[in-house]
XYZ file of C-alpha atoms in Angstrom:
588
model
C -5.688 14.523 -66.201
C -2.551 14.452 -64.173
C -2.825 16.049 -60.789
C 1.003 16.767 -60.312
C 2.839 19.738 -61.273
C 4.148 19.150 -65.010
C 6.854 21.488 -64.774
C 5.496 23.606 -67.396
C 4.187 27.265 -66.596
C 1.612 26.315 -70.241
C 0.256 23.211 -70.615
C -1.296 23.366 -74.461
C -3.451 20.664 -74.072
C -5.784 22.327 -71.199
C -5.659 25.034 -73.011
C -6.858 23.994 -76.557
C -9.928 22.006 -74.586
C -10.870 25.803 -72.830
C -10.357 26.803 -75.884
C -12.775 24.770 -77.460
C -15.615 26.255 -75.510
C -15.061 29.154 -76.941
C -16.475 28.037 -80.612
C -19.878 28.718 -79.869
C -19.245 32.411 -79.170
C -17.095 33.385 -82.115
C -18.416 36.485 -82.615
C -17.692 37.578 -79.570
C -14.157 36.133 -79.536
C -13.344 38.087 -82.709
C -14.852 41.356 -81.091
C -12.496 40.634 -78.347
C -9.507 40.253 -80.724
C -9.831 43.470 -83.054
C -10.611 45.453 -79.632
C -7.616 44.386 -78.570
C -5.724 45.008 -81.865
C -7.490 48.735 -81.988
C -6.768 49.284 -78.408
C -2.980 48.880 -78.930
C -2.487 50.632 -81.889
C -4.618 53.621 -80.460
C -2.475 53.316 -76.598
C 0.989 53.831 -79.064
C -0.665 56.490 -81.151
C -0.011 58.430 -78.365
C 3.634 58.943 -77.433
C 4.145 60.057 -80.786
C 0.891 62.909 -80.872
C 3.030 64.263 -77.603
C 6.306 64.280 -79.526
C 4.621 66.047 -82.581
C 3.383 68.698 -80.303
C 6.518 69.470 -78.830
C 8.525 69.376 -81.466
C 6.492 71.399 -83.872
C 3.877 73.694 -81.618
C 5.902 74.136 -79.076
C 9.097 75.295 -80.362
C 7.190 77.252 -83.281
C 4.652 78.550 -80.580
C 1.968 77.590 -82.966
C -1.012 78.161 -80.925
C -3.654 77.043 -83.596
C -1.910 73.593 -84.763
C -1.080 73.128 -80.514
C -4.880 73.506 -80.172
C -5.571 71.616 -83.246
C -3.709 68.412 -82.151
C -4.498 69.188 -78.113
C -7.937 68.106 -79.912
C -6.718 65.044 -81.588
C -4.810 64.027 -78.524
C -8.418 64.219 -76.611
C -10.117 62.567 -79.385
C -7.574 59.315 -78.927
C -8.263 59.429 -75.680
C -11.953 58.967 -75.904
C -11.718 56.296 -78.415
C -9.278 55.050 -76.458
C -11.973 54.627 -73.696
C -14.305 53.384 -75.699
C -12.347 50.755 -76.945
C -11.490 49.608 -73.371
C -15.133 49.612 -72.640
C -16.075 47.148 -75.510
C -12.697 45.131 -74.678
C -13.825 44.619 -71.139
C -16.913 43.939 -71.771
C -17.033 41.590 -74.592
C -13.798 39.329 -72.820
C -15.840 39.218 -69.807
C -19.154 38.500 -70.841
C -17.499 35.456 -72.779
C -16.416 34.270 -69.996
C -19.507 34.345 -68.035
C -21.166 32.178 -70.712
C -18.224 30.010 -71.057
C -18.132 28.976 -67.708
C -22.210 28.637 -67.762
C -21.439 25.859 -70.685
C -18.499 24.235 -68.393
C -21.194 24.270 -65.233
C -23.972 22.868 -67.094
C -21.671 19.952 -68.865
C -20.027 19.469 -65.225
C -23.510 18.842 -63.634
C -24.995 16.735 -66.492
C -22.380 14.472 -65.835
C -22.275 14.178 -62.671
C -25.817 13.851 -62.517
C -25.636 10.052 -64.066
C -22.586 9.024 -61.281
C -22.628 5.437 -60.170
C -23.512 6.113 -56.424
C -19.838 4.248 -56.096
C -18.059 7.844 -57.084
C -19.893 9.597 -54.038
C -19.613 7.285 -51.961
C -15.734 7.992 -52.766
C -15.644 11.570 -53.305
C -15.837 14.591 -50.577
C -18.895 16.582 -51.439
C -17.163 19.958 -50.652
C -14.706 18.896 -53.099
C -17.182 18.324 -55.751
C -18.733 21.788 -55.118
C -15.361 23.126 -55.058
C -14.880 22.213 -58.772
C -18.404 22.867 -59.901
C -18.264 26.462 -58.183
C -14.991 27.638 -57.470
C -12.871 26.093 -59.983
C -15.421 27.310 -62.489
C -15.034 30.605 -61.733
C -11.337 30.831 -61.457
C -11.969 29.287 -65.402
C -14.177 32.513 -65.728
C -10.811 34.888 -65.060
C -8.729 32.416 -67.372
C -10.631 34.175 -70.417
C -11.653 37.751 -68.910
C -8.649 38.536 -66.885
C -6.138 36.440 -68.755
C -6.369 34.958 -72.204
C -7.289 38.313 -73.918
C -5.878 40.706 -71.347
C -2.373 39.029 -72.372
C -3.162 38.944 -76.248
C -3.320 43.015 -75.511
C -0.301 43.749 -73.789
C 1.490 40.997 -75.872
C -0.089 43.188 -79.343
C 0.769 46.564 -77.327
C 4.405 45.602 -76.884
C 4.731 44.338 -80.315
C 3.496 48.192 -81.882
C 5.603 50.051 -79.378
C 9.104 47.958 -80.138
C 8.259 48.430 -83.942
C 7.546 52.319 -83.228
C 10.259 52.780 -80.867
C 12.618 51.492 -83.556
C 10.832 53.689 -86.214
C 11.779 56.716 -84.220
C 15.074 56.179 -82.929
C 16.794 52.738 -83.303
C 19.664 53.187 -80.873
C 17.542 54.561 -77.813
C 14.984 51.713 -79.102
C 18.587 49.224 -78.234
C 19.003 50.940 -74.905
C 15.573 50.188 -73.953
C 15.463 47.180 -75.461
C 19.085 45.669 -73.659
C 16.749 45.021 -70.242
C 14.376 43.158 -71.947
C 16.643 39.723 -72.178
C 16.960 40.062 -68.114
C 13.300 40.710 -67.226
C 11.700 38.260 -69.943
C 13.938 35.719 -67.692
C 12.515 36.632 -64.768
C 9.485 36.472 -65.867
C 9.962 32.724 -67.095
C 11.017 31.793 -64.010
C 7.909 33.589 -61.689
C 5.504 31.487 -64.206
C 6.990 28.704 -63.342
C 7.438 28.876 -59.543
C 3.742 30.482 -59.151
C 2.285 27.670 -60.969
C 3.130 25.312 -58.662
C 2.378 27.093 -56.019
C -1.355 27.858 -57.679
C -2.259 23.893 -57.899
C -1.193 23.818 -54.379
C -4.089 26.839 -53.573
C -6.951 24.979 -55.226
C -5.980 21.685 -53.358
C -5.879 23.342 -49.944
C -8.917 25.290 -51.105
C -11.021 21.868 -51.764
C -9.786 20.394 -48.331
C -10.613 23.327 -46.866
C -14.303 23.620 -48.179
C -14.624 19.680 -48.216
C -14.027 20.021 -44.336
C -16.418 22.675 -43.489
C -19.109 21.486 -45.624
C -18.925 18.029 -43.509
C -18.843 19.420 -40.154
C -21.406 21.852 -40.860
C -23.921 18.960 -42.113
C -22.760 17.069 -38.755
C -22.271 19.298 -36.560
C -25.072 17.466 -34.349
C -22.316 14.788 -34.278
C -19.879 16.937 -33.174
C -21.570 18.571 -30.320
C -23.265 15.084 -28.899
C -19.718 13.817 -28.742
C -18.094 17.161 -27.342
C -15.546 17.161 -30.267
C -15.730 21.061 -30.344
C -12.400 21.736 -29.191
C -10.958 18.446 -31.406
C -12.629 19.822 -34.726
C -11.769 23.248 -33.578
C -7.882 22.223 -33.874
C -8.374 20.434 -36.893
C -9.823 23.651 -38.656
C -6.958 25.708 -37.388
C -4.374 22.862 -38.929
C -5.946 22.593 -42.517
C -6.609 26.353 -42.414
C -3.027 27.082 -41.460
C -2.118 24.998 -44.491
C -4.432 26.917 -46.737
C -3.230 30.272 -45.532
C 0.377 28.647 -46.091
C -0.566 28.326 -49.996
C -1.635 31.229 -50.058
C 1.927 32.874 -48.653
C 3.777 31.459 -50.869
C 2.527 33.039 -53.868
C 2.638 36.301 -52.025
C 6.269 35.144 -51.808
C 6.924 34.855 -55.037
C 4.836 38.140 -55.825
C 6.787 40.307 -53.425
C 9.786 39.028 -55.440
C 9.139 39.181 -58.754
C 7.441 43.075 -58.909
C 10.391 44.810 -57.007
C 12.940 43.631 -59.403
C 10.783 43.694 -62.546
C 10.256 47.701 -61.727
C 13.907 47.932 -60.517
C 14.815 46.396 -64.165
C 11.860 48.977 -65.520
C 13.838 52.083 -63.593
C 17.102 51.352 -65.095
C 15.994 51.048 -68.563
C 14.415 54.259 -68.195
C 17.567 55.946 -66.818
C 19.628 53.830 -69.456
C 16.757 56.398 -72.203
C 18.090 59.113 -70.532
C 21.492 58.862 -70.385
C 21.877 57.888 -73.764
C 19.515 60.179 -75.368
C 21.304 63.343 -73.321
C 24.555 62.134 -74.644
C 23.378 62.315 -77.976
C 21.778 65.625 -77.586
C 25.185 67.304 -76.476
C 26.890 65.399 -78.702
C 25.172 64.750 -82.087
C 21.921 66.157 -81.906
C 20.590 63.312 -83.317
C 18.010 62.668 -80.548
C 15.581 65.602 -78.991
C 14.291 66.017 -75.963
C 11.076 65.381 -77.352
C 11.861 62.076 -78.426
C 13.485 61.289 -74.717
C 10.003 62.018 -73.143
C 8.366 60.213 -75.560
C 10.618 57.116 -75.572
C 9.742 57.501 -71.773
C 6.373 56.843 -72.196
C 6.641 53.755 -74.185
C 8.827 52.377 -72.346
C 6.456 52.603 -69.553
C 4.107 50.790 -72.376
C 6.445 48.528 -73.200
C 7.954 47.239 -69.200
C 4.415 47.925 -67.555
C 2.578 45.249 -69.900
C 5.442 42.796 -69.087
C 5.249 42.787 -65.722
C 1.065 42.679 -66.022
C 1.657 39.557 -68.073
C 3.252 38.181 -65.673
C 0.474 38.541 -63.323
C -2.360 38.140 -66.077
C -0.294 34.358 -66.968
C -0.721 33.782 -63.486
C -4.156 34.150 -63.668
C -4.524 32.166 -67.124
C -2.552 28.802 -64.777
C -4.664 29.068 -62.369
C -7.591 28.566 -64.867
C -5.497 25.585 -66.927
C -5.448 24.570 -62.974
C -8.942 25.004 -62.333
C -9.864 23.599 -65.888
C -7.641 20.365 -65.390
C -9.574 19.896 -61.977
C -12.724 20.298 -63.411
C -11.983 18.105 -66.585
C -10.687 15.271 -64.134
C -14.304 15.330 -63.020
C -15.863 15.008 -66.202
C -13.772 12.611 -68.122
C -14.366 10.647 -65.120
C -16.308 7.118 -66.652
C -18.476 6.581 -63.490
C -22.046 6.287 -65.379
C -24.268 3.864 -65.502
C -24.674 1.836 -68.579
C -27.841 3.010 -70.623
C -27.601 0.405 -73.704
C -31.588 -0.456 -72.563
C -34.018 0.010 -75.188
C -37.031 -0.741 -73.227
C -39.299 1.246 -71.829
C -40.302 0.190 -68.818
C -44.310 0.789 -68.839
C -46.961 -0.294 -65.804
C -44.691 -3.210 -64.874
C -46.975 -6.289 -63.194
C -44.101 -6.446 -60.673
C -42.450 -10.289 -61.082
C -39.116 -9.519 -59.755
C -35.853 -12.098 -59.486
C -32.838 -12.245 -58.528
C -30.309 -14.770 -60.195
C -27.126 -15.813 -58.545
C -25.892 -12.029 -58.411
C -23.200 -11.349 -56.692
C -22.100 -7.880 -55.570
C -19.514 -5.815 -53.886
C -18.830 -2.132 -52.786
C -15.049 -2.603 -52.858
C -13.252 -5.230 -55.097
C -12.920 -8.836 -53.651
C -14.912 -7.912 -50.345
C -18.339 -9.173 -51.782
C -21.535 -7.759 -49.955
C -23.981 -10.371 -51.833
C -22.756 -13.559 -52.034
C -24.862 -15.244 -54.917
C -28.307 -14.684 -53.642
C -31.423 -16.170 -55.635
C -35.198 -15.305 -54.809
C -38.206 -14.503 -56.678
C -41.105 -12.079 -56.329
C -44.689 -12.558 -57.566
C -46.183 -9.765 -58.861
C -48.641 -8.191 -56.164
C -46.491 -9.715 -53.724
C -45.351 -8.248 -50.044
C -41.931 -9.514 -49.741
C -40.132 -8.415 -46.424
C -36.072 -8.505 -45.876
C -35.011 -9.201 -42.592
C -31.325 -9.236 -40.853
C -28.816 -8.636 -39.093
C -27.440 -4.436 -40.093
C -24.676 -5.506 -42.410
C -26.074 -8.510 -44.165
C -27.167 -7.012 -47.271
C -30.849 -5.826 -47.189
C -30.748 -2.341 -48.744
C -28.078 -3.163 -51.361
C -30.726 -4.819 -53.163
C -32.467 -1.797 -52.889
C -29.754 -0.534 -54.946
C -29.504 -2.846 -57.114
C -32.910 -3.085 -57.939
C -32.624 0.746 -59.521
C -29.315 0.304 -60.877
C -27.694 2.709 -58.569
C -24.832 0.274 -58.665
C -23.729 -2.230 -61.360
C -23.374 -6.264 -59.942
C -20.737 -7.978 -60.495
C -22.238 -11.484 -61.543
C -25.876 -12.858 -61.901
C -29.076 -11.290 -63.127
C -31.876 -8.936 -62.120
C -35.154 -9.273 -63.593
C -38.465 -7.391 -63.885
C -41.285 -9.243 -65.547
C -39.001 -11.398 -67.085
C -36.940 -8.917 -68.677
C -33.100 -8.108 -67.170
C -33.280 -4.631 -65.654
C -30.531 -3.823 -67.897
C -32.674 -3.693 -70.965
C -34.711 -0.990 -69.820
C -34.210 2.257 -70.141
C -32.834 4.033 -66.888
C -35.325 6.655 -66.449
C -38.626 4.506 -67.089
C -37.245 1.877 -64.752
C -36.648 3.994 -61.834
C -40.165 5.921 -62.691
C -41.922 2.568 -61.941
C -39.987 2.615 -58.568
C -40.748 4.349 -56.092
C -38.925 4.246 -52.494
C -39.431 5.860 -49.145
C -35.278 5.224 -47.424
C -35.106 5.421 -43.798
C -32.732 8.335 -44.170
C -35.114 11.196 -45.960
C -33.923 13.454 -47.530
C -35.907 16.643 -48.718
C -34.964 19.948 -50.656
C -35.090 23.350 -49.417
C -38.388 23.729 -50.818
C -42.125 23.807 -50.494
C -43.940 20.560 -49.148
C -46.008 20.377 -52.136
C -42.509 20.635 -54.253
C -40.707 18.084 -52.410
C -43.633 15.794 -52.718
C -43.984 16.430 -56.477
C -40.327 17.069 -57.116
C -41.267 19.030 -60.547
C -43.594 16.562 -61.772
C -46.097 19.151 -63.814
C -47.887 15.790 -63.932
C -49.040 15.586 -60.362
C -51.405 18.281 -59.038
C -51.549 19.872 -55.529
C -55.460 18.162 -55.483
C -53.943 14.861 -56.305
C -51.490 15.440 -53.691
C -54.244 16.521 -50.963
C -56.699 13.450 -51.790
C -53.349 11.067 -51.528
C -52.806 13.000 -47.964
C -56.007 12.229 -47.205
C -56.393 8.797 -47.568
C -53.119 8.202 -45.467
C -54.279 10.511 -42.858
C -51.466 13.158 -43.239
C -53.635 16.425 -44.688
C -54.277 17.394 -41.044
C -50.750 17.005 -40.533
C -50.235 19.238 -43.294
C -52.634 21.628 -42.801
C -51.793 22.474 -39.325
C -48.278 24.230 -40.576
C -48.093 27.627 -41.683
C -49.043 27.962 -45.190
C -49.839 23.756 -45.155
C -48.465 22.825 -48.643
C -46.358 25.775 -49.736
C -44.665 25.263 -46.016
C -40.874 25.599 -46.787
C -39.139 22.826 -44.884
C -35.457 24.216 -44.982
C -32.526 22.795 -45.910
C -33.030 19.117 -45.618
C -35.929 19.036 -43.957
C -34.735 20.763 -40.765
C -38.580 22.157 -39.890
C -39.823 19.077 -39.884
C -39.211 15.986 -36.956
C -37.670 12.553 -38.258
C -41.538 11.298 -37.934
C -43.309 13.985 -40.342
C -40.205 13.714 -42.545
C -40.915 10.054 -43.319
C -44.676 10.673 -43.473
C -43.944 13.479 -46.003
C -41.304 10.566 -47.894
C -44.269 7.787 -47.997
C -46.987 10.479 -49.883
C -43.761 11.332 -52.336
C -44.015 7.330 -53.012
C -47.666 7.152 -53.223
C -48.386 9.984 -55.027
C -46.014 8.766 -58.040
C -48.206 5.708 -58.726
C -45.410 3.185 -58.855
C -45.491 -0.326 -59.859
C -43.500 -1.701 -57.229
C -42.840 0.061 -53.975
C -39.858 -0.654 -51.632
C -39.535 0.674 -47.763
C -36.245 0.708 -46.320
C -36.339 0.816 -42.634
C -39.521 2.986 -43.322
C -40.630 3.010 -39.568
C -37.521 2.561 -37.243
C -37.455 6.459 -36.788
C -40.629 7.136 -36.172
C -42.995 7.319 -32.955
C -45.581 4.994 -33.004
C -48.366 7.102 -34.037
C -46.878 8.205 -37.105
C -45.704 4.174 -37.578
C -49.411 3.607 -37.235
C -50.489 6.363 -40.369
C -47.602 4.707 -42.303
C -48.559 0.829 -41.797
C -52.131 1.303 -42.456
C -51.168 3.537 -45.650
C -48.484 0.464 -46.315
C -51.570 -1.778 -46.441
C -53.461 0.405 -49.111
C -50.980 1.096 -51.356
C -49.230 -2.765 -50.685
C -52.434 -4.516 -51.725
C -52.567 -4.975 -55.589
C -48.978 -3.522 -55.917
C -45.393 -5.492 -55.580
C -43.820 -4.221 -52.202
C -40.528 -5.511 -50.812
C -40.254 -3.933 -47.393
C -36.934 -4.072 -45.148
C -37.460 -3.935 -41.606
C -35.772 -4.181 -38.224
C -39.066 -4.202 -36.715
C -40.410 -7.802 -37.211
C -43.875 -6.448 -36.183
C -43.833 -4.709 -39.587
C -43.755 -7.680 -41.514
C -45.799 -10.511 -39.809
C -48.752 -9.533 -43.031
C -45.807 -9.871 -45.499
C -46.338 -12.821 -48.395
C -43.227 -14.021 -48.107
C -40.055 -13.227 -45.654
C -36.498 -13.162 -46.664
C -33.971 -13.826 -43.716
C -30.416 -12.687 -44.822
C -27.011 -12.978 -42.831
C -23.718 -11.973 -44.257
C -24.582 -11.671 -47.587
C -26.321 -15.059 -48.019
C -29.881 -15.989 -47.723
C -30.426 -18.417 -44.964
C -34.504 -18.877 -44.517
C -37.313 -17.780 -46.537
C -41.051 -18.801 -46.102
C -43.991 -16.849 -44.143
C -43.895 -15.573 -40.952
C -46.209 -18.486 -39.356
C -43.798 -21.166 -41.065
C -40.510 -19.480 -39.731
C -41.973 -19.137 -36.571
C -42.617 -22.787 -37.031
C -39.006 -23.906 -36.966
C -35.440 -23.204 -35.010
C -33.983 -21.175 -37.237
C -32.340 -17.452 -37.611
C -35.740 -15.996 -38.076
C -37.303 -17.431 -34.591
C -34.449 -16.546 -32.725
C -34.194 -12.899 -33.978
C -38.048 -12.879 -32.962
C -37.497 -14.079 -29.788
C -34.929 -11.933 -29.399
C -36.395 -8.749 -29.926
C -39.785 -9.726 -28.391
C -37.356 -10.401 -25.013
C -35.986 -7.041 -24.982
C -38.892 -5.416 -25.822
C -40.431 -6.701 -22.615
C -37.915 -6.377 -20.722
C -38.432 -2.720 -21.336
C-alpha cells in the first residue's frame, strides 16, 4: 500500500477490500440499502403533500380534506422517523462488527511478527492502527458509505420530481449545480491530502507519548523534563497544524457552497414570480415547494461533501491498517512435527545470523548440548549470548547453518509445540496487568493454582507470595509495577517451572536481583537443572562454576569452551574475565 497521496479524492481499490468485509453481514447491508431507498422517497414525498394542501385546501378552504392530508403529512413524518431509526441503526451496527473483523484479523497477524518488525516499528504506531485507524474505518461505513448512498438516492428523486412539477424552475435550480459539484471536486481532493497528513501526525503523536510514558524513569534520572517537554510541544504543534488545515479547507468550502445554495434559491424565486405575473404557469405553491427541495437537493450536496470526507479518511485509515497486515513478517510454519517431551540434545551448525543485513551478530558458531546438560554462555555484552536465545525459539530466522533439537532441525517442528517445550525466565520480565496466579499460568486451564502453590513451595517463594494482599489473586499492575525487580524475576522463574519444560534457558536470570532472592533462584536452578537441559547466560561467573560445560563467546565467535576447572586451567578469555571480575569485586 502506497503511503503518498495518489491524487485521487477515491481510490477503488481500498475501497472494494472494505468492501469485502462487508460479505459476511449481507443482510444487514441490504437493510441498510432499502432504508436508504425508503427514506428518500418518503423525505421527497413531502414537498409535494405541502403543495397539494395549498393548492387544493387552502384556496377551496376545505377544512375536512386540509385535516385529512394534515394527517397524512404526520403519518410521513413518523415513518419518516422510523425509517431513520432503522437506517442509523443498521449502518452503524455494521460497522461496529466490521471493524471487530478488521481488529481481530489485524491482531492475528501481528501476533506471528518476526520479533525483527518490532524491533523496527514504534509501538504507539502499531496501536494507532489497531485502535484508532480502526475506528476512523468504523465511520467509513456508518457515517459515510451509506450516509452518501442516501443523499446521493435523495437528490436523484428530488431532480426527477422537481422536473415532474415544473421543468423550467427545475433548470433554474438546477443551473448552480455545475458550479457547486466543482467545488465540491476540488474540497475532496484538497481534504484528502490533508486527512493522510492527520493520521500520520496522529501516530507520531501517540508513538511519542506512549514511549515517554513507559520511560519516563529515564527521563526524570537524566533531567530531560524540560528537553522532552519541547519536543511534545514541536510534534504537537505539528499535529494541531494538520488539524488546521482541514479546518481551512472547511471554512472554505461551506460558505460558498451555501452562498451557491442562497442564490439558487433566489434564482426559484425570481423566476417563478415572473411567471406568476406573467403566465401563470407557476403558483406560489409550487415556489414554496420548489423551495424545499431545493433545500433537499443543495443541503445533501454539501453533507456529501463532508460525509466523502469522512469515507477518505477511512480508505486512509484502511490503507494504514492494510499496510500492516499485508506486511510478510511471519515466521515460517512449514514444520510438521510436533515437538513432544524433547530429551534435550541441542546443536548448533555453522549458523550464522544478523539483525541488520551484512552486519552479522553470529559469525558461524558450532556447539553441541547433551541432553540433561547445564550449558552456561559467557561474554562480553554484545558478543552474542541471548541471540541464541532467540534463535533457539525461532523468534528470528538465521541466515545460514542449522539448529537442531534431538536431531531434528527446529524448523520441522511445529511453532507452538517447540516453544511449549521451552521455557525461559529473560532478565528483563515482563508481566501483565493481571493476577499473580494469571501471570504465572498465563491462561493455561492446564495448570492449577495447587500446582502453582506446591511449585512455590519447593523454590521457597509461597511465603513470598502469601505475605501480599490477596497472595495469588495479587494484581501486579501494569508490567509488574507492584512488584521490585527481585520478586519480579522470582515470580518469572515459577512461570518457567511451573510449565514443565524440556529444556530451560536463563538469560541474565540473577544480575537484577539482591542476593537473597539470587540465593531462592540458584538453589531452585539446581532442582529444576538436574535431569533437564539448561543453557544459562550469565554475567555473574559465580552462577555458572556447577555448569557441565561453559561457552566463552566474543564478537560473535566462540573462542573457549570446556568446564569451569579446565578454563580456569589455562590463559585464556575465560580466566581473565574471572580474574577480572573477582578483582573488582574485592576491591569493593
Amino acid at each position: 500500500m502506497s503511503k503518498k497521496v495518489t491524487g485521487k479524492a477515491f481510490d477503488a481499490k481500498i475501497f472494494k477490500r472494505l468492501m469485502s468485509f462487508a460479505k459476511n453481514y449481507k443482510s444487514q447491508f441490504i437493510i441498510g440499502t432499502l432504508s436508504a431507498i425508503f427514506l428518500s422517497m418518503v423525505s421527497v414525498s413531502k414537498p409535494i403533500i405541502l403543495e397539494r394542501i395549498i393548492d387544493v385546501y387552502y384556496e377551496n378552504r376545505d377544512e375536512k380534506g386540509l385535516l385529512n392530508f394534515s394527517l397524512l403529512m404526520l403519518v410521513v413524518l413518523l415513518f419518516e422517523v422510523l425509517l431513520q431509526f432503522i437506517f442509523i441503526y443498521k449502518v452503524n451496527w455494521l460497522g461496529q462488527n466490521i471493524i471487530k473483523d478488521i481488529r481481530v484479523q489485524l491482531q492475528k497477524h501481528m501476533l506471528h511478527f518476526k520479533m525483527t518488525y518490532f524491533d523496527n516499528s514504534s509501538v504507539g504506531k502499531l496501536v494507532t492502527r489497531l485502535v484508532s485507524d480502526t475506528e476512523t474505518i468504523a465511520q467509513f461505513f456508518g457515517q459515510g458509505l451509506f450516509m452518501i448512498i442516501s443523499d446521493l438516492l435523495k437528490m436523484m428523486v428530488v431532480m426527477v420530481v422537481m422536473l415532474w412539477m415544473n421543468w423550467r424552475l427545475a433548470l433554474i435550480a438546477f443551473i448552480i449545480l455545475p458550479i457547486l459539484v466543482y467545488a465540491t471536486k476540488i474540497f475532496q481532493i484538497a481534504i484528502k491530502s490533508a486527512f493522510q497528513e492527520v493520521r500520520t501526525q496522529v501516530a507520531n503523536l501517540n508513538g511519542f507519548v506512549q514511549e515517554r510514558v513507559t520511560g519516563m524513569n529515564i527521563v526524570q534520572l537524566f533531567n530531560r523534563e524540560k528537553t522532552e517537554y519541547k519536543n511534545f510541544i514541536d510534534i504537537n504543534e505539528k499535529h494541531k497544524n494538520a488539524h488546521v488545515r482541514t479546518v481551512w479547507y472547511y471554512s472554505i468550502f461551506f460558505p460558498i457552497a451555501e452562498i451557491l445554495s442562497s442564490i439558487a434559491i433566489g434564482l426559484i424565486a425570481w423566476y417563478g414570480g415572473l411567471e406568476i405575473v406573467s403566465t401563470g404557469t407557476t403558483t406560489a405553491s409550487q415556489i414554496i415547494a420548489f423551495i424545499m427541495m431545493s433545500q433537499m437537493l443543495f443541503r445533501p450536496l454539501r453533507q456529501i461533501a463532508d460525509k466523502f470526507n469522512t469515507l477518505q479518511m477511512g480508505m486512509v485509515a484502511g490503507d494504514r491498517v492494510f499496510e500492516v497486515i499485508d506486511t510478510e513478517s511471519q515466521i515460517a510454519k512449514t514444520g510438521t512435527l510436533i515437538a513432544e517431551n524433547f530429551k534435550g540434545d541441542i546443536s548448533f551448525k555453522n549458523v550464522h545470523f544478523s539483525y541488520i543485513e551484512n552486519e552479522e551478530v553470529l559469525k558461524g558458531i558450532s556447539f553441541n548440548v547433551k541432553a540433561g546438560e547445564t550449558v552456561a554462555i559467557v561474554g562480553a555484552t554484545g558478543a552474542g549470548k541471548s541471540t541464541i536465545i532467540n534463535l533457539v525459539n525461532r523468534f528470528y530466522e538465521i541466515d545460514k547453518g542449522d539448529i537442531c533439537i534431538d536431531t531434528h532441525n527446529i524448523e520441522l517442528y511445529t511453532l507452538p509445540s517447540l516453544r511449549k517445550q521451552i521455557a525461559v525466565v529473560l532478565q528483563d520480565v515482563f508481566l501483565f496487568s493481571d493476577s499473580i496466579f494469571n501471570n504465572i499460568v498465563l491462561s493455561n486451564d492446564e495448570i492449577t493454582l495447587e500446582q502453582v502453590k506446591t511449585a512455590a513451595k519447593e523454590i521457597g517463594i509461597h511465603d513470598f507470595i502469601m505475605s501480599l494482599p490477596n497472595n495469588y489473586n495479587y494484581n501486579v499492575k501494569e508490567r509488574g509495577a507492584m512488584l521490585s525487580s527481585g520478586q519480579r524475576q522470582l515470580i518469572a522463574f515459577l512461570r518457567a517451572y511451573v510449565s514443565n519444560p524440556s529444556v530451560l534457558i536463563l538469560d541474565e536470570a540473577t544480575s537484577s536481583i539482591d542476593s537473597y532472592s539470587e540465593k531462592l533462584i540458584q538453589e531452585a536452578t539446581d532442582k529444576i537443572t538436574k535431569h533437564q537441559t539448561s543453557i544459562i547466560i550469565a554475567h555473574r561467573l559465580t552462577t555458572v562454576k556447577n555448569a557441565d560445560k561453559i561457552i566463552v563467546m566474543d564478537k560473535g565467535l566462540i573462542v573457549e569452551q570446556g568446564s569451569h576447572t579446565e578454563l580456569l586451567g589455562k590463559e585464556g578469555y575465560y580466566k581473565n574475565l574471572y580474574d577480572m571480575q573477582f578483582a573488582n569485586e574485592s576491591a569493593s
